[in-house]
Every structure is written in C-alpha cells, then in structure tokens.
Tab-separated table of C-alpha atoms in Angstrom:
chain	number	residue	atom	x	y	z
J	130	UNK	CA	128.624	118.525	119.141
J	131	UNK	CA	129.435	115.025	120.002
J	132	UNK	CA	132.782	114.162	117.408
J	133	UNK	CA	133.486	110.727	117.429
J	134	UNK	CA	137.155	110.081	116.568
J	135	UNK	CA	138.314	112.132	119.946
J	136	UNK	CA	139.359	110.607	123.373
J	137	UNK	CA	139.423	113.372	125.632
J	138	UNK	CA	140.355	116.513	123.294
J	139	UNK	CA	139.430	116.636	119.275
J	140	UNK	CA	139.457	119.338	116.767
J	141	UNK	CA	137.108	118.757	114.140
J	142	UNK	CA	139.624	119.621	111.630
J	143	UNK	CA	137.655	117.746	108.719
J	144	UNK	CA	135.531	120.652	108.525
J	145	UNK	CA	138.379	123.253	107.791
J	146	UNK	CA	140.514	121.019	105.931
J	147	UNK	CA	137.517	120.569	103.460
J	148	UNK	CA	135.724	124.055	103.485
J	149	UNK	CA	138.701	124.821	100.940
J	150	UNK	CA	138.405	122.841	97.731
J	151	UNK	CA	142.359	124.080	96.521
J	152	UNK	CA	145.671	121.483	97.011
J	153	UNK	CA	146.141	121.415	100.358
J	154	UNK	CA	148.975	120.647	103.168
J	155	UNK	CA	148.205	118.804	105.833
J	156	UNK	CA	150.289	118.332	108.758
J	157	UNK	CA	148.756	116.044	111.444
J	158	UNK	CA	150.239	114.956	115.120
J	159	UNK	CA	148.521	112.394	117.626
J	160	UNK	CA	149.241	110.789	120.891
J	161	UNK	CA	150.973	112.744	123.226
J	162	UNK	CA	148.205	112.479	126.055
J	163	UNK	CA	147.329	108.857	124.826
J	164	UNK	CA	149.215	106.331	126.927
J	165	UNK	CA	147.992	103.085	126.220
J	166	UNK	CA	149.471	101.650	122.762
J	167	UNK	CA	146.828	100.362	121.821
J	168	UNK	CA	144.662	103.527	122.050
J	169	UNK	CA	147.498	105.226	119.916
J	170	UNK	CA	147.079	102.254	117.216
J	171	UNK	CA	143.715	103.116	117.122
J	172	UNK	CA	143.655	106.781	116.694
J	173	UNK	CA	146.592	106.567	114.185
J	174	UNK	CA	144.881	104.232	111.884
J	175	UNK	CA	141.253	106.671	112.305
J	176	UNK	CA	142.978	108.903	111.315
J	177	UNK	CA	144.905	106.967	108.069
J	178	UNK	CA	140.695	105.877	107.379
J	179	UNK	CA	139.681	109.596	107.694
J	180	UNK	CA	142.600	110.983	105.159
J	181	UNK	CA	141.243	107.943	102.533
J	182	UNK	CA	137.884	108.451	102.993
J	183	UNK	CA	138.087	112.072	102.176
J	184	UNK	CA	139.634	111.440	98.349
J	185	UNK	CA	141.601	113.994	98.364
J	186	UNK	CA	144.989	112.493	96.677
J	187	UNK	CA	146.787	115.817	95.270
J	188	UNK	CA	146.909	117.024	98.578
J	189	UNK	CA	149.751	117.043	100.920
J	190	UNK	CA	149.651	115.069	104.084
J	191	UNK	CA	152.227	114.920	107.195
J	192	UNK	CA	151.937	112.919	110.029
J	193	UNK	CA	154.686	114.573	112.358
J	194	UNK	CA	155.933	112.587	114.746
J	195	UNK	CA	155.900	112.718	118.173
J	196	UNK	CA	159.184	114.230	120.891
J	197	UNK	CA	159.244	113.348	124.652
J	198	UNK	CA	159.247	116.316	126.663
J	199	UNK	CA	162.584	116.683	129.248
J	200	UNK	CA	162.906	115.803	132.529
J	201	UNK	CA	163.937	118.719	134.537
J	202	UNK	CA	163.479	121.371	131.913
J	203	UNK	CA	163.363	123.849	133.990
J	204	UNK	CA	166.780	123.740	135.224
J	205	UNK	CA	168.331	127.261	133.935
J	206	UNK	CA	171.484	127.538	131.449
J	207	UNK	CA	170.173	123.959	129.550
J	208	UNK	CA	172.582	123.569	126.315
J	209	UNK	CA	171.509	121.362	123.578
J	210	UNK	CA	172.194	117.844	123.735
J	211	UNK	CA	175.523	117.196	121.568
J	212	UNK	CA	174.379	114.046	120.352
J	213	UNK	CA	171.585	110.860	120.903
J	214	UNK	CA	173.920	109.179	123.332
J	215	UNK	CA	174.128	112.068	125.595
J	216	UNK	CA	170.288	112.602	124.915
J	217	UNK	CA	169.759	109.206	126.374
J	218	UNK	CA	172.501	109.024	129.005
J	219	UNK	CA	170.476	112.154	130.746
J	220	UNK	CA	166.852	110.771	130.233
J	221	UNK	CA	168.020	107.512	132.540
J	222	UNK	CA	169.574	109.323	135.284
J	223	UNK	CA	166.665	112.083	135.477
J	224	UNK	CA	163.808	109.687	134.691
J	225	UNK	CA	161.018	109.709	137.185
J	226	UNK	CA	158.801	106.520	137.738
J	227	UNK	CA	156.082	108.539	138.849
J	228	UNK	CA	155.961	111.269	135.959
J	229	UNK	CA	156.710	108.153	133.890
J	230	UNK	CA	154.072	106.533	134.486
J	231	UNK	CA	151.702	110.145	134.195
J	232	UNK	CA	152.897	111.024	130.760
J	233	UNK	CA	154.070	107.613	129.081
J	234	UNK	CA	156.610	109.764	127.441
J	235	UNK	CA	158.752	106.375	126.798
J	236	UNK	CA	156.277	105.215	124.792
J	237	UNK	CA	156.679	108.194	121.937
J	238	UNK	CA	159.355	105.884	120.189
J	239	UNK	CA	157.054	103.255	119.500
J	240	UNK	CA	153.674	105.307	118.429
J	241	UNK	CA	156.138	106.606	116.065
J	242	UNK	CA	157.910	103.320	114.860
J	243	UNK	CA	153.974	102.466	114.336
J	244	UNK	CA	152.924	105.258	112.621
J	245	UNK	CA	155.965	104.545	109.847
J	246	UNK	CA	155.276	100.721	109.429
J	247	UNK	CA	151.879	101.376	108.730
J	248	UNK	CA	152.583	104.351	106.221
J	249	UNK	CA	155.474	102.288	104.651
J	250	UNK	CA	153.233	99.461	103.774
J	251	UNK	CA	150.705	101.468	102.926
J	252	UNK	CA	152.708	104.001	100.504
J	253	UNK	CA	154.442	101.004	99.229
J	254	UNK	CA	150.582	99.185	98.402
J	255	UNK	CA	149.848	102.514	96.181
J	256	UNK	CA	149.397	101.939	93.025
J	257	UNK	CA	149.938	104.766	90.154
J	258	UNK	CA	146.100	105.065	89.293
J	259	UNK	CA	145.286	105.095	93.192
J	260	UNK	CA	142.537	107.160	93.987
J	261	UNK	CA	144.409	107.897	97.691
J	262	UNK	CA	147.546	110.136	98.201
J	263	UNK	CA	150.661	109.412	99.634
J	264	UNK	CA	151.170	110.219	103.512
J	265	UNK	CA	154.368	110.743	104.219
J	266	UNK	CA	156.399	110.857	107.419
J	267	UNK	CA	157.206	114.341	109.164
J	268	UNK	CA	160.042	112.868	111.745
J	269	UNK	CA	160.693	115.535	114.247
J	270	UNK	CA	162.150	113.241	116.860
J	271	UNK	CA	165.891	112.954	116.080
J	272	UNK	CA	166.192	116.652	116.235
J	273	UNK	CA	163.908	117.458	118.969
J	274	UNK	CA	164.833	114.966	121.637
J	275	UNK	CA	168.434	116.493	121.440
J	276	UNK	CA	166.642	120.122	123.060
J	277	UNK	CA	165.898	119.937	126.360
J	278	UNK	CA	166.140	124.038	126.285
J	279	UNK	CA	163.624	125.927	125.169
J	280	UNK	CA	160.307	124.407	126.877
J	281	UNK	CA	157.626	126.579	128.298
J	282	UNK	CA	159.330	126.227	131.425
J	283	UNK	CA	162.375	127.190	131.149
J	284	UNK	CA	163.885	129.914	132.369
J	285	UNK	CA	162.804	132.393	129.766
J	286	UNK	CA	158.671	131.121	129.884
J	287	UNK	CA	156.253	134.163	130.055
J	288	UNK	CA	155.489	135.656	133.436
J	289	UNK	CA	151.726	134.476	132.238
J	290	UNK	CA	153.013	131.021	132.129
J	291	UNK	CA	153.902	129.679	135.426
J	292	UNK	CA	153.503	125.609	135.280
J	293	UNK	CA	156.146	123.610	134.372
J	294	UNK	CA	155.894	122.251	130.945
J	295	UNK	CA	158.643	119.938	129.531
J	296	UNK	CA	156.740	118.738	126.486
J	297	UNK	CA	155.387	121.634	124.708
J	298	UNK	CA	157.676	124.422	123.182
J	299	UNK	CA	158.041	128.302	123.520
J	300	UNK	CA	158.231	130.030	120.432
J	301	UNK	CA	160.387	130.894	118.896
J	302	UNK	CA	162.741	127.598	119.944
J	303	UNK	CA	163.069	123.982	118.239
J	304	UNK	CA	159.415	123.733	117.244
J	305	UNK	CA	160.601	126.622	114.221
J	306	UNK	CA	163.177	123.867	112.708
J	307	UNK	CA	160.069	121.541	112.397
J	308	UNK	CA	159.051	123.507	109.112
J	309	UNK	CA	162.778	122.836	107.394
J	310	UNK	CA	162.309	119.496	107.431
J	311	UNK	CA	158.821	119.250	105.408
C-alpha cells in the first residue's frame, strides 16, 4: 500500500491511532534519517495537518524531539557528560566530516527549534472553543545529548547486535528517562 506522507520509511500509524475511539496519548518523533531542512519542515508540518485533520482535541499529543547520536560511542567505560559544555567540547574534537555529512546529525538542533516555533504559534493561535488540541513539546534533547553511554554499540550491545549504532539506544539506558518528562 502506497502511504503518501513517508520518504523512505512510514508507519501508517493513523490507522491504529484511530481504530480506538477512547482519549488517547500520542507521542510522535520525525527526522532523524531526513537531512535536508527543508524535507524536515515538510514532514513536521504533515504531520501538524494530519493531527488537525483527525479532530481529535481531548487527546494527548507529543512531538518528542530529536538527540544526535555520539561520535565514538563505542569507546568502552563512556561516563555521562557532566554538563552541555563538556557535551559540546567532545562533539568538536570527535566530529567527523564524512559521518557528518551521512547522518546530518548537526542539524537535530534546528528541526527541533522548528518544530517549537511552529507549535508555539500555533498553541498560542488556539482559541478556548477550538475544535483542535494542543500539541505540546516532548524535549528529550537537553538530557539525552549529555549520554554518550548506553548506545547499541557500546560495550554492553547484544552479541545479536554487531554494527555500530551511536544514535539509537539499548534498553534499558537514557531512552527510559524519556517517559519522566511527559
């Protein structure tokens, strides 16, 4: 089945998220293998459309935010970063043009500065009687960026799992803290 809101990968979550008629939480993520800002605008406000289109204002909706992955995660004994400075400090001297340029990771900052402007005016344009909900910002970054342990490459990954991956999570790890802050 040919779903048009996708670039390369797409869920057709519209189907689940309406086969249940109760209040509903939503949390929603886009644009970590979209590296063009423009394409990221795009999908972002699709996906605003989408949310309005299906009238469904008592529900809960999250757009979570999106965390660059960690250069050199696989490193053993990584520590938490003790603070954003230290975060950053690292990303400059580890940063690699090439992977750079392959995963667009710097960009992450900015999809999410977008994705907040837009739901800022928008929330703030909401009037009482609206027939649309609120959707409210799920900001994952300031805590994530500061743990480069924990990745699906690090030194504890599954035997199964033998790629390095410094963007996506192992569980249990940082990804569990994402729930605290909803």
């Amino acid at each position: 089945k040919d779903i048009s809101n996708c670039e390369s990968f797409c869920y057709p979550w519209t189907e689940a998220y309406l086969s249940d008629p109760g209040r509903t939480v939503v949390i929603a993520n886009a644009g970590a293998h979209i590296h063009k800002e423009e394409k990221f605008r795009e999908a972002f406000d699709r996906f605003v459309e989408t949310i309005d289109r299906l009238n469904r204002p008592n529900d809960i909706v999250l757009f979570r935010t999106l965390a660059p992955g960690h250069w050199s995660c696989d490193r053993p004994g990584l520590l938490p970063y003790k603070n954003f400075n230290e975060y950053l400090d690292e990303t400059k001297r580890l940063a690699n043009e090439r992977k750079e340029a392959l995963y667009s990771w710097s960009l992450f900052a900015k999809y999410n500065d977008y994705a907040s402007r837009v739901l800022d005016i928008r929330n703030n344009n909401l009037s009482a009687n609206t027939q649309y909900g609120r959707i409210e910002i799920l900001d994952i970054f300031p805590i994530t960026v500061l743990r480069p342990d924990g990745h699906a490459s690090d030194e504890f990954r599954p035997d199964h799992y033998p790629t390095t991956d410094c963007l996506h999570y192992s569980l249990p790890g940082p990804v569990d803290w994402w729930s605290h802050l909803a």
